[in-house]
Short mmCIF file of C-alpha atoms in Angstrom, two decimals:
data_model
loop_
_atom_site.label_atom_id
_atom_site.label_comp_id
_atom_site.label_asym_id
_atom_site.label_seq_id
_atom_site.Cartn_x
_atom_site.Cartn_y
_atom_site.Cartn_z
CA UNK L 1 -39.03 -24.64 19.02
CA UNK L 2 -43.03 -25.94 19.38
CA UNK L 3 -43.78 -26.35 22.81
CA UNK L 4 -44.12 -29.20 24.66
CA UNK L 5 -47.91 -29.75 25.85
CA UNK L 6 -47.84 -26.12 26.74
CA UNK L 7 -44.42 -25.99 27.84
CA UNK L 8 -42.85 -23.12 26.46
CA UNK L 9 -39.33 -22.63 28.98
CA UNK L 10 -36.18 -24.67 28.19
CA UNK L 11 -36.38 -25.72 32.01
CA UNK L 12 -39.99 -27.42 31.00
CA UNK L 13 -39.06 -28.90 27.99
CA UNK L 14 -36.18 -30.77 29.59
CA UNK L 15 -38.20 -31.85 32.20
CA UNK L 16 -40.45 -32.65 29.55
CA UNK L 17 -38.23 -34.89 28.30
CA UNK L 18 -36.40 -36.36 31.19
CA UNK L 19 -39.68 -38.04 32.16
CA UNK L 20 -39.49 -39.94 28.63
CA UNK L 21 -41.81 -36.92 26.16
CA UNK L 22 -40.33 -37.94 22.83
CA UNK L 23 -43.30 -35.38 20.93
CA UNK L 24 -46.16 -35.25 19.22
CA UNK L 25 -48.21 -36.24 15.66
CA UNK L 26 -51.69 -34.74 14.94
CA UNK L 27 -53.31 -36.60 17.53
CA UNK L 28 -51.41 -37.91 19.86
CA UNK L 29 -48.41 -37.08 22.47
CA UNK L 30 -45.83 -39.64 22.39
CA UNK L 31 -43.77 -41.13 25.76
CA UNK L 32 -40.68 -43.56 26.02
CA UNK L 33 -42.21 -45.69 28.65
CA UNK L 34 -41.01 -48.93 30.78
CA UNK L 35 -44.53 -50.85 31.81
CA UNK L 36 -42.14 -53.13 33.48
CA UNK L 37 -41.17 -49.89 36.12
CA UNK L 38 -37.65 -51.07 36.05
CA UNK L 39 -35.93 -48.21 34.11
CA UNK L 40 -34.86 -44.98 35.42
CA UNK L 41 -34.19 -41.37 34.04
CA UNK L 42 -30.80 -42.11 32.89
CA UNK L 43 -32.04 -45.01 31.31
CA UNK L 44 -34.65 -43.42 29.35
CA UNK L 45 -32.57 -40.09 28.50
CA UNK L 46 -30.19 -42.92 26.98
CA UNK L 47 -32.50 -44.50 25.16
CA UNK L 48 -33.07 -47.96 26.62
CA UNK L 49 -36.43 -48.27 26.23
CA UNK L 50 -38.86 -51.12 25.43
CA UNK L 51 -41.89 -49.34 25.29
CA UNK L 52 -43.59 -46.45 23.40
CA UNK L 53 -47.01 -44.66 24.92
CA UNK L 54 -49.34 -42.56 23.07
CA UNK L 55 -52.21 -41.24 24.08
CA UNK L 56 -55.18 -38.56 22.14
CA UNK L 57 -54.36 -35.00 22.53
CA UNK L 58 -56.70 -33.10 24.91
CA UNK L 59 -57.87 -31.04 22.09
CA UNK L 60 -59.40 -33.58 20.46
CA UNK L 61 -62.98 -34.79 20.27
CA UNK L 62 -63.68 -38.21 22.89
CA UNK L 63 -66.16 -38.95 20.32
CA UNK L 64 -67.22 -42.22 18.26
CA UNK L 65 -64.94 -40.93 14.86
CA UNK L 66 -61.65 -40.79 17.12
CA UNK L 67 -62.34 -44.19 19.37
CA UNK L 68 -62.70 -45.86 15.44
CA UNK L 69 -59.95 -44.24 14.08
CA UNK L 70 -57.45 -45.37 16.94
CA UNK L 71 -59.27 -48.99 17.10
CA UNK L 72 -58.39 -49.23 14.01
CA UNK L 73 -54.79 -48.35 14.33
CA UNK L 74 -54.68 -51.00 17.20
CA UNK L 75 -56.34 -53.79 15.00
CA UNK L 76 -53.80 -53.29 12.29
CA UNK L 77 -50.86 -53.89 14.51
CA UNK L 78 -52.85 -56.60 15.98
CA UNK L 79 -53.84 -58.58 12.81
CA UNK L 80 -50.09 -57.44 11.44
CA UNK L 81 -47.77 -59.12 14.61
CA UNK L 82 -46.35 -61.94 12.76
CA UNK L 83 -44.65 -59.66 10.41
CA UNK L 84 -41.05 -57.64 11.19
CA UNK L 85 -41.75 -54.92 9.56
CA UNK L 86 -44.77 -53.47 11.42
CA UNK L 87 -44.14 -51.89 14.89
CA UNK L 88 -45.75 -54.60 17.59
CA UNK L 89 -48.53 -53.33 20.10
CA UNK L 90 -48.98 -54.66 23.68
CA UNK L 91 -52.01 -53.19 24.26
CA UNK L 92 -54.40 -50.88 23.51
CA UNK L 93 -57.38 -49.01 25.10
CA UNK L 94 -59.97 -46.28 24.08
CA UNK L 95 -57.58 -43.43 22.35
CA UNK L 96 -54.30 -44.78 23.62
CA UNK L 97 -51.84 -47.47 22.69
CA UNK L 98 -48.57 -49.49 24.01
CA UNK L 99 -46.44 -50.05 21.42
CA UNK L 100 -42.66 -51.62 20.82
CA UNK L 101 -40.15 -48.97 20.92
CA UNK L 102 -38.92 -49.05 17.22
CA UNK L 103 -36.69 -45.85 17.14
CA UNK L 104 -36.94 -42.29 15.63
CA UNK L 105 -38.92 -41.46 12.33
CA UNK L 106 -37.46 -42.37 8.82
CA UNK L 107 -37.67 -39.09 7.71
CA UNK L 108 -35.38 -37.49 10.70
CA UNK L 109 -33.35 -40.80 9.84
CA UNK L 110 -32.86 -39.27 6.03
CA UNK L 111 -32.42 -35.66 6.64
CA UNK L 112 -31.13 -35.40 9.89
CA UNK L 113 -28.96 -38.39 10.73
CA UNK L 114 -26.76 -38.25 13.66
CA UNK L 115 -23.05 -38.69 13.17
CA UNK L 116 -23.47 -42.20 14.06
CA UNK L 117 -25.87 -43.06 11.54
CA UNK L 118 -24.22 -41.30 9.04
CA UNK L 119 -21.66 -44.55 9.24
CA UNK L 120 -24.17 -47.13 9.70
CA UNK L 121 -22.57 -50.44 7.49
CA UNK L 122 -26.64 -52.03 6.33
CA UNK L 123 -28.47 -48.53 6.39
CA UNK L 124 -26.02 -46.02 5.51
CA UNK L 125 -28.13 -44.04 2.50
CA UNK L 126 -25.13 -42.66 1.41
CA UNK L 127 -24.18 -46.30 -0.42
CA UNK L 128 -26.30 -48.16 -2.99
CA UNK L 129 -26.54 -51.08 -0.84
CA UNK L 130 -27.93 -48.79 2.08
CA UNK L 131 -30.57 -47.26 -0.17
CA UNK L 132 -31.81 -50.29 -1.36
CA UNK L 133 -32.00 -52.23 2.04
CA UNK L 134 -34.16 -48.86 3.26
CA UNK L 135 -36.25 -49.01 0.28
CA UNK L 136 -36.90 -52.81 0.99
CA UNK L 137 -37.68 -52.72 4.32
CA UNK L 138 -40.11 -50.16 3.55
CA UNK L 139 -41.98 -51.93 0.77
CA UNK L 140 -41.82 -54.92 2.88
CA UNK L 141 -44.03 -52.93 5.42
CA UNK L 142 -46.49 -51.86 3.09
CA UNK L 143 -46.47 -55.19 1.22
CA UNK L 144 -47.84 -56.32 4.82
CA UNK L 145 -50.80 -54.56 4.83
CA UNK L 146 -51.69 -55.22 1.34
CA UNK L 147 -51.42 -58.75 1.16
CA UNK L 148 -52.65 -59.66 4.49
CA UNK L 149 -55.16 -62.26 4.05
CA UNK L 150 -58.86 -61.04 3.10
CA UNK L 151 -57.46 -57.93 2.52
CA UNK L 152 -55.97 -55.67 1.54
CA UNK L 153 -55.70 -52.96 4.20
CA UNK L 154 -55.26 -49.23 2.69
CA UNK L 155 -52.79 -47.14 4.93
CA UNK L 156 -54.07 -43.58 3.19
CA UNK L 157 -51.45 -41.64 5.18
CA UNK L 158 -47.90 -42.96 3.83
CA UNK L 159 -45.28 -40.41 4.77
CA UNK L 160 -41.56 -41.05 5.47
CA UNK L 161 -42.35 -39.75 9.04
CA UNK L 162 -44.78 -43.10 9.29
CA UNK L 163 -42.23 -45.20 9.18
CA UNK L 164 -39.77 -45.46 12.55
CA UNK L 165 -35.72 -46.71 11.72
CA UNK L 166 -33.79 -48.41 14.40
CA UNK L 167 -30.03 -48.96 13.29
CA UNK L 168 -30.71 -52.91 14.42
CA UNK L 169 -34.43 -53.09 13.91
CA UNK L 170 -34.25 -51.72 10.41
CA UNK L 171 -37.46 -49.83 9.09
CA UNK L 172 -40.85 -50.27 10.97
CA UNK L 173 -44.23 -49.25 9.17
CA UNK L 174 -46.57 -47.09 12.13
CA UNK L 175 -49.47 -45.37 12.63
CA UNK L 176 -52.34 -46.62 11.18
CA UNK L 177 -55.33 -44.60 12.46
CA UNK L 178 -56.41 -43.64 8.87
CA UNK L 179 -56.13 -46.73 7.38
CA UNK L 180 -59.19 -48.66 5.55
CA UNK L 181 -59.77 -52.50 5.15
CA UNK L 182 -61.24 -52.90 1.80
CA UNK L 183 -64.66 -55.22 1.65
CA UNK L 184 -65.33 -57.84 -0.89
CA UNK L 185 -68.66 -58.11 -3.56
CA UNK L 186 -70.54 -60.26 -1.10
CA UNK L 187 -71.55 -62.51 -4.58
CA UNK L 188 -68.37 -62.27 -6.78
CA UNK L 189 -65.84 -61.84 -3.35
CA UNK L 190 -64.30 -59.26 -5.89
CA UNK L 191 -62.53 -55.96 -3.87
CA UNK L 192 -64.55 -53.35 -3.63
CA UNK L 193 -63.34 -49.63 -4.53
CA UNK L 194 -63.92 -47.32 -1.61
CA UNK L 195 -63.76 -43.36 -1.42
CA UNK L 196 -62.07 -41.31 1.28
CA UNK L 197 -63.96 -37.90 1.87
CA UNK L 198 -60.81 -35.66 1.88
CA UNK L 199 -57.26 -35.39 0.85
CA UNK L 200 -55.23 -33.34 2.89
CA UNK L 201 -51.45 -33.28 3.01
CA UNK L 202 -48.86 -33.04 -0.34
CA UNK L 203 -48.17 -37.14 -0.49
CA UNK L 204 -51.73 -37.94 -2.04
CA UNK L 205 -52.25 -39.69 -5.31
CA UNK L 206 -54.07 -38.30 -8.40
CA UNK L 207 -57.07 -40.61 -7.59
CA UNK L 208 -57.73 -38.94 -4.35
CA UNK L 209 -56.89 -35.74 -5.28
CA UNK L 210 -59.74 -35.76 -7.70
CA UNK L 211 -62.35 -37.67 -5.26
CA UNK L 212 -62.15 -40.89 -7.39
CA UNK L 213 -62.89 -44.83 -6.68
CA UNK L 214 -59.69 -45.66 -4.56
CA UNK L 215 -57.64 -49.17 -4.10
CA UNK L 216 -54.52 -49.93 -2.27
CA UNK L 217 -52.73 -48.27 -5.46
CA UNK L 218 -53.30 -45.36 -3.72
CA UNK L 219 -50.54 -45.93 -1.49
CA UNK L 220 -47.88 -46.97 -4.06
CA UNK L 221 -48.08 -43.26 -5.53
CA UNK L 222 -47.69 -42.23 -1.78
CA UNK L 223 -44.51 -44.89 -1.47
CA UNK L 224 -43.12 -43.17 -4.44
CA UNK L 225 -42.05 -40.59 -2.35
CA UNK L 226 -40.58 -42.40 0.19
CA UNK L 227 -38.64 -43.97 -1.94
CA UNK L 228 -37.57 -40.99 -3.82
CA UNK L 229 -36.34 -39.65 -0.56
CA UNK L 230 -34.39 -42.75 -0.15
CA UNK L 231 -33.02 -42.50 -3.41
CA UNK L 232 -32.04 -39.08 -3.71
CA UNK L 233 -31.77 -37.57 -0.31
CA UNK L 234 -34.42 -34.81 -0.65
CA UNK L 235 -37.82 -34.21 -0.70
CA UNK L 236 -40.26 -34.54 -4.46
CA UNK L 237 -39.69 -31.28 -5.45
CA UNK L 238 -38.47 -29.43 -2.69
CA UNK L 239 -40.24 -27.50 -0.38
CA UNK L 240 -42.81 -25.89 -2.77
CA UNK L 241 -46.14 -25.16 -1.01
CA UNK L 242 -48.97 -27.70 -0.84
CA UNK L 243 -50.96 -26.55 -4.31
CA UNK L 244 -48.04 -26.33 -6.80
CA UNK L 245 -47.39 -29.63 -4.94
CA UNK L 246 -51.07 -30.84 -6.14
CA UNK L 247 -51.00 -29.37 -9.34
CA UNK L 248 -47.23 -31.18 -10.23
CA UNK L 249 -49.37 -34.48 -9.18
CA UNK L 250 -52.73 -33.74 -11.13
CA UNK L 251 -50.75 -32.61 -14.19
CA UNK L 252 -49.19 -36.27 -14.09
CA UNK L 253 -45.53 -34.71 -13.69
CA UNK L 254 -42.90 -37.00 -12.32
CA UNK L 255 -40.00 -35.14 -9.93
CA UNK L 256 -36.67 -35.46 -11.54
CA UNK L 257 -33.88 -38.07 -10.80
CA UNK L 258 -30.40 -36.99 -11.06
CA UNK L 259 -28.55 -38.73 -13.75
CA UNK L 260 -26.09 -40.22 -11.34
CA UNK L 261 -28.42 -42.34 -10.11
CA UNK L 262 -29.31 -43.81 -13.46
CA UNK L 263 -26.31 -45.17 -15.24
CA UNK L 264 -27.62 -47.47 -17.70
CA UNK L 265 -27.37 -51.19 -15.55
CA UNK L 266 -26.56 -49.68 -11.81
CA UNK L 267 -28.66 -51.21 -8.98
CA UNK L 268 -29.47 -47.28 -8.72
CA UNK L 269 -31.01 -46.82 -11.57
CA UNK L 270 -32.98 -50.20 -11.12
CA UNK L 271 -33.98 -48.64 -7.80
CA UNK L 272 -34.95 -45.29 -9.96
CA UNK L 273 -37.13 -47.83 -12.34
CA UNK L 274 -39.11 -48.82 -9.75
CA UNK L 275 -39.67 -45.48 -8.28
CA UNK L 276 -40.87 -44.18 -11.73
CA UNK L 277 -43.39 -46.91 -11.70
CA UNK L 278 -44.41 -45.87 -8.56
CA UNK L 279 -45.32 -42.67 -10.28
CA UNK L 280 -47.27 -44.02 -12.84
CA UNK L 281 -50.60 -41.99 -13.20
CA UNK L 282 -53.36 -44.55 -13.89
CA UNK L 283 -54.05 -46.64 -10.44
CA UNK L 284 -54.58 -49.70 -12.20
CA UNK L 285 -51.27 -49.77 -14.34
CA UNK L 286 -49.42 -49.15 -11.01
CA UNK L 287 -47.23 -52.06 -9.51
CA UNK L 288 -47.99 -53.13 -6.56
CA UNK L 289 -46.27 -53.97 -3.21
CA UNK L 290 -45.81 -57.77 -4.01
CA UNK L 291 -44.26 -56.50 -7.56
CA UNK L 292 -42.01 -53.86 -5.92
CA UNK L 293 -40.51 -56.26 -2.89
CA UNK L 294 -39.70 -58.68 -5.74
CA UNK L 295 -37.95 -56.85 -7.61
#
């Protein structure tokens, strides 16, 4: 067990948690709040909550990188409120945000589901039509941020734990502090390419592996993944460490898809289709978000 902001005793991390500490990312702790201060402890232990509250990790830098990154993060939700599939914000200041409570993480949702979600009727992953109404909400999110108007915005951090699943909600798209919002040719209002200095983490595409021009095809390759998960109920390629995980992605290999997922005219292996297209190598053959929720 990681401790809690230094807690380390079970007695801590139950207090921890009774005052609403749900955990943390890389840069921020994460609270079930009520800003209306009408909730109390049993209300927030069961999960009643309106509100989520994060706020920059003392170990971090207060410096002009981090106050961009998480302005950034804000202005994404902001310029993204009309849509259902990206978690709302109700404010935002400096390092921290107030966002809608939107449930736990996808992937938690996909390999650790509680008994009750294991018999969820629309999201059940277990059934074709519960894999394919994750796999939509979850293109739908990303289809948000690359077709919002004079964009598109590049997320550059798509992981199943970005997205948050609420049985009634459905999926949510979050966290957007590494995102970038692609310029246009100021003469032909053509999109620019961009390049992202680094590539950490195993969900990267070829194109940033290798330092190259980068689009919003960057985070189809990333989606794959996702939706992989979603389709077969584990991770691409196990739990191999992070450069055989590079090397599989660089070497243009494609995890494998059980066959029972692709009998010849099944919505499955429709769903597997698309996923393999996901996968495909070359950023400018790959479909897009628009192509994917269409489909």
């Amino acid at each position: 067990d990681a401790p809690i902001m230094g807690l380390t005793t079970q007695k801590q991390k139950q207090k921890a948690k009774e005052t609403g500490y749900v955990g943390m990312g890389l840069w921020r702790h994460v609270w079930k709040v009520d800003p209306r201060s009408e909730m109390n402890t049993t209300s927030i232990m069961r999960g009643d909550v309106p509100a989520v509250l994060k706020m920059m990790k003392s170990e971090h830098k207060l410096d002009a990188r981090n106050f961009d990154r998480h302005r950034r993060d804000a202005l994404v939700m902001e310029r993204l409120t009309s849509s259902e599939h990206i978690v709302s914000m109700y404010g935002f200041c400096g390092n921290s945000v107030l966002t809608e409570y939107a449930g736990r993480t996808l992937k938690e949702f996909l390999f650790e589901p509680t008994e009750e979600e294991l018999h969820l009727e629309r999201y059940a992953r277990d059934t074709t039509i519960g894999r394919l109404q994750l796999a939509l909400d979850v293109v739908r999110g990303v289809e948000s941020l690359h077709e919002i108007p004079d964009g598109p915005i590049i997320h550059a951090d798509i992981q199943s734990q970005q997205f948050l699943f609420d049985p009634i909600k459905g999926v949510k798209f979050n966290d957007f502090n590494r995102c970038r919002f692609i310029p246009q040719h100021k003469v032909s209002g053509a999109q620019c390419k961009i390049k992202i200095p680094s590539a950490p983490g195993r969900y990267r595409s070829p194109e940033e592996y290798k330092r190259g021009d980068l689009t919003e095809k960057l985070d189809i390759f990333s989606l794959a993944h996702v939706l992989y998960s979603i389709l077969v109920g584990v991770e691409p390629w196990g739990d191999i460490d992070k450069k055989a995980f590079v090397n599989k992605v660089t070497n243009r290999e494609k995890p494998s898809i059980p066959t029972k997922f692709t009998s010849p005219g099944s919505p499955d292996a429709d769903f597997a289709n698309l996923v393999l297209k996901c996968y495909e190598y070359y950023a400018d053959k790959r479909i897009s978000a628009r192509e994917l929720a269409q489909s």
